[in-house]
Coordinates of C-alpha atoms in Angstrom, one line a residue:
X1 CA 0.0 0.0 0.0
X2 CA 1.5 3.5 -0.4
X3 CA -0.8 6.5 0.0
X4 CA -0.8 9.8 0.3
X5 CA -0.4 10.5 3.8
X6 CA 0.6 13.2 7.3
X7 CA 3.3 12.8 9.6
X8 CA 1.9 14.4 13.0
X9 CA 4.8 15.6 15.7
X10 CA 3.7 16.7 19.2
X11 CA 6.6 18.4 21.4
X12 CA 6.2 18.1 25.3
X13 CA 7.9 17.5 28.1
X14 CA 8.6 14.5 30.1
X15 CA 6.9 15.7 33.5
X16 CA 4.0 16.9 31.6
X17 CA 0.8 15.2 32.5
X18 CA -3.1 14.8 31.7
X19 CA -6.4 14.0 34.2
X20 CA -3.5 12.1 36.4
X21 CA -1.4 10.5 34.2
X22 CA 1.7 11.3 32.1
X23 CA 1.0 13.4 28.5
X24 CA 3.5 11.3 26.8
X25 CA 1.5 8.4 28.0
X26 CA -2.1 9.3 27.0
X27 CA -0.5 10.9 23.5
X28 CA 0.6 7.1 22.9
X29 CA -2.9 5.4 23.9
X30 CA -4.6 8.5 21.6
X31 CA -2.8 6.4 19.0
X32 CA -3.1 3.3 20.2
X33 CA -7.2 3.8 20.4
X34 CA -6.9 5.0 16.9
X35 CA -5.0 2.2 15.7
X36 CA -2.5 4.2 13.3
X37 CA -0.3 2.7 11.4
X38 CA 3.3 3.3 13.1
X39 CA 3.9 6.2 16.0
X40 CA 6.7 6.1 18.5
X41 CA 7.7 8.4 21.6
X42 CA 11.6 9.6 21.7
X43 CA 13.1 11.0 24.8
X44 CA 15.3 14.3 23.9
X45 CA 17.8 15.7 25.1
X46 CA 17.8 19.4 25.2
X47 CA 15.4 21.7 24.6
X48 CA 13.0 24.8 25.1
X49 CA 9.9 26.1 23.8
X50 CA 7.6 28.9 24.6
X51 CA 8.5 28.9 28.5
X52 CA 11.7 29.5 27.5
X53 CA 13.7 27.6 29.9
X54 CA 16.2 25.1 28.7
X55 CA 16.0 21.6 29.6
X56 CA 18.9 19.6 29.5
X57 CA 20.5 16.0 30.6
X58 CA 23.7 17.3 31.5
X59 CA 22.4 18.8 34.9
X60 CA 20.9 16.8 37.6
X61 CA 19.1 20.0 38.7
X62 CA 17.4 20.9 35.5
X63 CA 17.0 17.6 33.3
X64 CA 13.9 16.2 35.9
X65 CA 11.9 17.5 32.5
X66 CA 13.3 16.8 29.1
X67 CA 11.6 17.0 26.4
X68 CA 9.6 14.3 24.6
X69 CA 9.3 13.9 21.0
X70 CA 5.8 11.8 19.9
X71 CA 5.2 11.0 16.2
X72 CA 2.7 9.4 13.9
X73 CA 2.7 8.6 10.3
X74 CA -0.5 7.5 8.8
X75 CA -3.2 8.7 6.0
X76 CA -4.3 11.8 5.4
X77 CA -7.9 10.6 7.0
X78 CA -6.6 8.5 9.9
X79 CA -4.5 11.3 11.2
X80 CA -6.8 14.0 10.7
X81 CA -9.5 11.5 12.6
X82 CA -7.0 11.8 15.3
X83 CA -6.4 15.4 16.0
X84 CA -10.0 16.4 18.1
X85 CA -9.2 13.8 20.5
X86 CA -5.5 15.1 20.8
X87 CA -6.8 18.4 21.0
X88 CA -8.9 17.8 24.0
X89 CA -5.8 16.1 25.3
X90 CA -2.9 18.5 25.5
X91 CA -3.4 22.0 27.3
X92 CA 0.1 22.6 26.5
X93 CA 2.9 21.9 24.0
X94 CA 3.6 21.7 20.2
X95 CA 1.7 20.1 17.3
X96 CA 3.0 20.0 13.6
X97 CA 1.4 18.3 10.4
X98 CA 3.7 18.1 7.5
X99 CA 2.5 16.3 4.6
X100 CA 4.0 12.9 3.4
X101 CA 3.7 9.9 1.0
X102 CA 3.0 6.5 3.4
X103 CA 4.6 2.6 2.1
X104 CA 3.9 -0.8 3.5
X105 CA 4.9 -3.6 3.0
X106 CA 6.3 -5.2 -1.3
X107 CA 4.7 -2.1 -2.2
X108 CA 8.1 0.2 -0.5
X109 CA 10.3 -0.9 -3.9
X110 CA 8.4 1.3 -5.8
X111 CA 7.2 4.3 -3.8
X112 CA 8.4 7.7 -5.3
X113 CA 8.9 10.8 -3.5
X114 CA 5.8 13.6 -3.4
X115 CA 6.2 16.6 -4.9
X116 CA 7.2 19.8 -2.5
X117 CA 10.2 22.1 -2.1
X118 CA 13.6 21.5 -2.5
X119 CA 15.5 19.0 -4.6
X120 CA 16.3 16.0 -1.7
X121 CA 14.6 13.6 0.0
X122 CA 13.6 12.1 3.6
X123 CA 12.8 9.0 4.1
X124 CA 12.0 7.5 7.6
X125 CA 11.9 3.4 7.5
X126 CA 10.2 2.4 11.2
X127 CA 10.6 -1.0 12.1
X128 CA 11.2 -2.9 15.6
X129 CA 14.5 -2.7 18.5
X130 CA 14.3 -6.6 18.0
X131 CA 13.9 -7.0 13.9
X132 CA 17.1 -9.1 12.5
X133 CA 17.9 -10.0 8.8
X134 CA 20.7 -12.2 8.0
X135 CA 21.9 -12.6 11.2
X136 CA 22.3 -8.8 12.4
X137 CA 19.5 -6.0 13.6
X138 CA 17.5 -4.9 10.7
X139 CA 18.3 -1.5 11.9
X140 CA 21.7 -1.9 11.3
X141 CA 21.4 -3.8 7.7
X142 CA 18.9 -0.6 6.8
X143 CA 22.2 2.3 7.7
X144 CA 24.8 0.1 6.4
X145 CA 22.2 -0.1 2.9
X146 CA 21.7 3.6 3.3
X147 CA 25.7 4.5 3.5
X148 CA 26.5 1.8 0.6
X149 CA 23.9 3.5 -1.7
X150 CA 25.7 7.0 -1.0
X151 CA 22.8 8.8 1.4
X152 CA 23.8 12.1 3.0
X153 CA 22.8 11.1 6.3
X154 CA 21.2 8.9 8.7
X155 CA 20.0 8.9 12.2
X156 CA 18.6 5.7 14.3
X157 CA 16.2 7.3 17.0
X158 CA 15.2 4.6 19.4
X159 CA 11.4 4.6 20.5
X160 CA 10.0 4.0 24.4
X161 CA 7.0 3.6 23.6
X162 CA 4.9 3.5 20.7
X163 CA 2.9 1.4 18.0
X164 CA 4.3 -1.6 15.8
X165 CA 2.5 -4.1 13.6
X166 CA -0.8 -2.8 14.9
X167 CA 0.1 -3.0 18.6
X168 CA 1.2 -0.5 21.1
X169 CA 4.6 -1.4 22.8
X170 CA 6.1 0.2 25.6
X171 CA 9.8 -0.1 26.7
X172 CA 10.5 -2.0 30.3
X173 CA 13.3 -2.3 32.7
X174 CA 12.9 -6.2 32.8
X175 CA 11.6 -6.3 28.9
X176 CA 14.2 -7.5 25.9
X177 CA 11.8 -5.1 23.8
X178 CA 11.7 -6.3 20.6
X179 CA 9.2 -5.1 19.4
X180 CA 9.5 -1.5 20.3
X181 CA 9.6 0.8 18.1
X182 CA 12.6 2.8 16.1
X183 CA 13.0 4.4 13.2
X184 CA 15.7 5.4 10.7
X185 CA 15.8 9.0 9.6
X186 CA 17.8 9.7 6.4
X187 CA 18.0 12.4 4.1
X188 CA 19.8 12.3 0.5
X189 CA 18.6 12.7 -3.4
X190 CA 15.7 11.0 -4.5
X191 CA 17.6 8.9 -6.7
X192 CA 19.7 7.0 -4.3
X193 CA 16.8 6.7 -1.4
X194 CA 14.6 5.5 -4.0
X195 CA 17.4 2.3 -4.8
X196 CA 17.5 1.8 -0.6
X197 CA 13.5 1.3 -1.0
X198 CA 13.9 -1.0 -3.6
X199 CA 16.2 -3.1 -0.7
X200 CA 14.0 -2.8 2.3
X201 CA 12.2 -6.0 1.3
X202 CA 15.0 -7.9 1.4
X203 CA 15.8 -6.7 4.7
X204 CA 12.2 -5.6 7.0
X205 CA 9.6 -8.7 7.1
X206 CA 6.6 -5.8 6.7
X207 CA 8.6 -2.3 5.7
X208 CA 7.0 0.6 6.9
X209 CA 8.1 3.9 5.4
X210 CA 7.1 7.3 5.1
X211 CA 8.7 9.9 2.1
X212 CA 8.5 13.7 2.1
X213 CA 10.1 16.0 -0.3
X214 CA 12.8 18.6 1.7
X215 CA 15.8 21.2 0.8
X216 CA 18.9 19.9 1.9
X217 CA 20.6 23.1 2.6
X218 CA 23.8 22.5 4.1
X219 CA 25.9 19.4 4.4
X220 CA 29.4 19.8 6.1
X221 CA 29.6 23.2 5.6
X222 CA 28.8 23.2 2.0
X223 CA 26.1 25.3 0.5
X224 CA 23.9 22.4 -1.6
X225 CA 20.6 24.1 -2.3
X226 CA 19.4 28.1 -1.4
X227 CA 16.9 27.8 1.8
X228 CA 13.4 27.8 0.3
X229 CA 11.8 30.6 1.7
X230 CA 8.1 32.2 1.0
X231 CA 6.8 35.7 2.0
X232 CA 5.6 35.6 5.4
X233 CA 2.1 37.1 5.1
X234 CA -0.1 37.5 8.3
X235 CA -2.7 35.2 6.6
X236 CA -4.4 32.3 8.8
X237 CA -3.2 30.0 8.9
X238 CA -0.1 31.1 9.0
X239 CA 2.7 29.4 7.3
X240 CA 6.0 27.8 9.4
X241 CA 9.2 26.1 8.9
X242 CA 10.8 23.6 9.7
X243 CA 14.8 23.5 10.3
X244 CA 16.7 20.1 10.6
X245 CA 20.3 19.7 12.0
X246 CA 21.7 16.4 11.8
X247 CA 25.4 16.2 13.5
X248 CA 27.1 14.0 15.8
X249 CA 27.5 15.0 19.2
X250 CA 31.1 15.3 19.8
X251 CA 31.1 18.2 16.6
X252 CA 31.7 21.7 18.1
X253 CA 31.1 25.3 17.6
X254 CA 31.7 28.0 19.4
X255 CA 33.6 25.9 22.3
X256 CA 30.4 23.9 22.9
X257 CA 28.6 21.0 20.9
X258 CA 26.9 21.9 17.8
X259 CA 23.3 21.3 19.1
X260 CA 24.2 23.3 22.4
X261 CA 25.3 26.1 20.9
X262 CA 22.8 26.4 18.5
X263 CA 20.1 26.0 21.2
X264 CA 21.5 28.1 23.1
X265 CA 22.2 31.2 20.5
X266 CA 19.0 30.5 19.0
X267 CA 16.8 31.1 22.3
X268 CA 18.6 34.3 22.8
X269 CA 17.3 34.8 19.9
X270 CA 14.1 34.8 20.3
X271 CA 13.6 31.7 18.1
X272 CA 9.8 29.8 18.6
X273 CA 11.6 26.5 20.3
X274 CA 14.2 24.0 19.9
X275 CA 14.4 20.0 20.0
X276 CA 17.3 17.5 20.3
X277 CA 17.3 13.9 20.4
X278 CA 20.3 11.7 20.5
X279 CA 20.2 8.7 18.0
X280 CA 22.0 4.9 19.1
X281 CA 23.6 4.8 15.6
X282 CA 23.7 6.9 12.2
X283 CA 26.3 9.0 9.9
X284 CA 26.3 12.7 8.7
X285 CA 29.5 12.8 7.3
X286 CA 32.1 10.2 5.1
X287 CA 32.8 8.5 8.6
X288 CA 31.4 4.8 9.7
X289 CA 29.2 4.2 12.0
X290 CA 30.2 2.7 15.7
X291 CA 28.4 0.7 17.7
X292 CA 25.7 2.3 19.3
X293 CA 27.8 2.6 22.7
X294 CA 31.0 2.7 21.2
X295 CA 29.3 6.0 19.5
X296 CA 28.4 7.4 22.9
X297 CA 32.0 7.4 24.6
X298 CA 33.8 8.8 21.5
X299 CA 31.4 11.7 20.8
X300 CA 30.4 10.2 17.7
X301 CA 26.6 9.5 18.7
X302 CA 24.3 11.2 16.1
X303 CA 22.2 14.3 17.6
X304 CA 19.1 15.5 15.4
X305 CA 18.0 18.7 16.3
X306 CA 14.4 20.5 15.3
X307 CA 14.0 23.9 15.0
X308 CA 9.9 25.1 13.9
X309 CA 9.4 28.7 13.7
X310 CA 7.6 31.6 10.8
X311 CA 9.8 32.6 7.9
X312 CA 10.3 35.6 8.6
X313 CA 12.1 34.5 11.8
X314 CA 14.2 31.5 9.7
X315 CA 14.9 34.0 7.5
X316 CA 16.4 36.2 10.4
X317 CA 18.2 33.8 12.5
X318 CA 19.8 31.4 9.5
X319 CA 23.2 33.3 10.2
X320 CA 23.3 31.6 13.5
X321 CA 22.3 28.1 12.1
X322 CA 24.9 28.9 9.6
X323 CA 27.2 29.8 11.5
X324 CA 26.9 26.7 14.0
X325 CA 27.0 24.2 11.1
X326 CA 30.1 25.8 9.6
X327 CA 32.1 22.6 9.4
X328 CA 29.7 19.7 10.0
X329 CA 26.1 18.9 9.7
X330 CA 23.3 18.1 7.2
X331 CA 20.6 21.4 7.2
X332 CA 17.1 20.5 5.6
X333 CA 14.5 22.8 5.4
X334 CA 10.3 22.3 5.1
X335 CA 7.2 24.3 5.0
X336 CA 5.1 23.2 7.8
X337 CA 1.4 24.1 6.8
X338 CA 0.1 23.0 10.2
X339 CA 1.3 24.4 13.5
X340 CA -0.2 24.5 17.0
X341 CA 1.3 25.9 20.5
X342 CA 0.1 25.7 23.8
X343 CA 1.7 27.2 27.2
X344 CA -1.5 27.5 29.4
X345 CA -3.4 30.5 28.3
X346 CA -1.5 31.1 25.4
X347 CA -1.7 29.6 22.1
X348 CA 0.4 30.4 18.8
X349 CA -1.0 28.6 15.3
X350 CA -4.0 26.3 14.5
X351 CA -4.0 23.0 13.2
X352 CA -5.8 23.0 9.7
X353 CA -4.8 21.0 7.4
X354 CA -3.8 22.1 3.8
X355 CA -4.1 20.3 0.9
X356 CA 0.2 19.7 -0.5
X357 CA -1.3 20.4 -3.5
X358 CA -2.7 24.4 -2.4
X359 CA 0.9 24.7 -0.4
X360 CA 3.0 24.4 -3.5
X361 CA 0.5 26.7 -5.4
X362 CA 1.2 29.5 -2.8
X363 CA 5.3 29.0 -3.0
X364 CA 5.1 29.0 -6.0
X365 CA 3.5 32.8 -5.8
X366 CA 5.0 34.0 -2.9
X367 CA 8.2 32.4 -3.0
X368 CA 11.1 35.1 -2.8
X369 CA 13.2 35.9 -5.6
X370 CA 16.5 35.9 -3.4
X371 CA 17.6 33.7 -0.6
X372 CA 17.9 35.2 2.8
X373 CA 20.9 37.2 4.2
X374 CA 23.7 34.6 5.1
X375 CA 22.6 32.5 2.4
X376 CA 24.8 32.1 -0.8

């Protein structure tokens, strides 16, 4: 099956909770009771958004509230079916809808990319912590595929909760948890993502993938496409971006890792809000991939950072992501047509859904005739 389908991101934090119980939680069972395809929950590691304060890991006495990443990737109609009861859910936190092309199963070896900005590609194969294929974890046959067939990067984001092969599955101290869920983030031209789906069969039992069309800006420091950008009119909905930094955490700038110092610089800033999540195993540059601890101790862990804010305020602030990514990195940038924020009383956004094909029809008209200051 491949279909046209929505990828739906809600940003909270870990000590966030709802009628008793933890948000992270009863975003999961939302998905669960809607029996989407494929969702997972990823625990960040840094982070702010319209409070403002920075949570972190690194500090005992500020990390008792990291943030939480929760994603679902499903039809157009079986997310939308979803968002009322989410709605009565969170009081607080971020939800984005970006549009997407969904694959399962055979039918992956032939799914194309869906039209949108940019020149590249991201594709996001989910499958579970357990899966093997010839002796090995699928996950690590899938980046091993992905850095054969010449990708630009990859990132493995491991899932502690979530739903696989129509069942929800939750991580446990005591658990081998196979069958939670991960997924593999890459990025790269069309052309060689589309020969790594024509191999996922061979690998994943029941290949669950979902393509979306992106600008891949920057990738080591090297200008690759101008940063899409569209006139930032007070219309509502109001149109946002989103801005994707995929590093390793032992890369620096500024004295201080690449996803610090870019947090940091861009809440000063006055940027919207800011997400990192460490991956167990990927590549952003020509070198291999460790072992997922191995990775850890040496720096070389992958760290995928999210940064969703207007245009106008991209358009501002791309000096510092420039500046940050100077030497290492993959930048990718997307329109995101759907964007809601909640911090108790205040809300930024509304989540109505566009049609991809109306989106391009309005870059197309607004789209500005020169990239953005900083931008070659």
């Amino acid at each position: 099956m491949t279909s046209a389908g929505l990828k739906l991101d809600v940003y909270l934090g870990e000590s966030m909770r709802v009628a008793g119980a933890l948000a992270g939680d009863a975003v999961i069972e939302c998905f669960a009771r809607h029996r989407l395809e494929v969702a997972a929950l990823y625990r960040g590691i840094e982070g702010f958004g319209l409070g403002r304060r920075i949570h972190t890991e690194r500090f005992a006495d500020i990390s008792t509230d990291l943030p939480l990443l929760a994603e679902a990737i499903d039809t157009r109609d079986r997310i939308e079916g979803v968002l009322a009861d989410l709605d009565a859910i969170l009081d607080r936190g971020l939800v984005t809808l970006e549009p997407s092309r969904l694959s399962v199963g055979d039918d992956v070896h032939s799914a194309d990319f869906p039209s949108g900005i940019g020149a590249a590609g991201r594709l996001t194969i989910y499958c579970g912590r357990g899966a093997h294929s010839g002796g090995r974890a699928s996950y690590r046959a899938v980046v091993e595929l992905l850095r054969r067939e010449g990708a630009g990067g990859a990132t493995v984001l491991l899932g502690v909760d979530g739903i696989h092969d129509g069942a929800r599955r939750r991580a446990g101290l005591l658990s081998r948890n196979v069958d939670v869920p991960m997924a593999i983030i890459a990025v790269g031209a069309p052309e060689v993502l589309r020969r790594v789906l024509a191999g996922l069969p061979a690998i994943l039992e029941r290949p669950v993938a979902n393509l979306e069309r992106i600008a891949m800006v920057k990738h080591d420091g090297a200008m690759r496409e101008p940063l899409p950008m569209i006139e930032d009119a007070d219309e509502h909905p109001p149109f946002w971006m989103a801005i994707r930094v995929y590093t390793r955490q032992g890369a620096h700038a500024d004295g201080g890792a690449v996803y610090t110092t870019l947090t940091r610089r861009l809440r000063r800033a006055g940027a919207a809000g800011v997400t990192t999540l460490r991956g167990e195993l990927g590549f952003s540059s020509d070198e291999r991939p460790l072992r997922d601890r191995i990775a850890t101790l040496t720096g070389r862990a992958p760290t995928y950072t999210v940064w969703v804010d207007r245009p106008r305020k991209v358009a501002e602030l791309w000096p510092i992501v420039d500046e940050c990514t100077v030497r290492h990195g993959v930048v990718t940038a997307a329109f995101v047509p759907a964007y809601r924020e909640r911090a108790g009383a205040r809300q930024s956004g509304a989540l109505t859904v566009r049609d991809p094909g109306d989106v391009m029809r309005e870059y197309r008209a607004r789209a500005l005739p020169i990239p953005p200051p900083g931008v070659a």
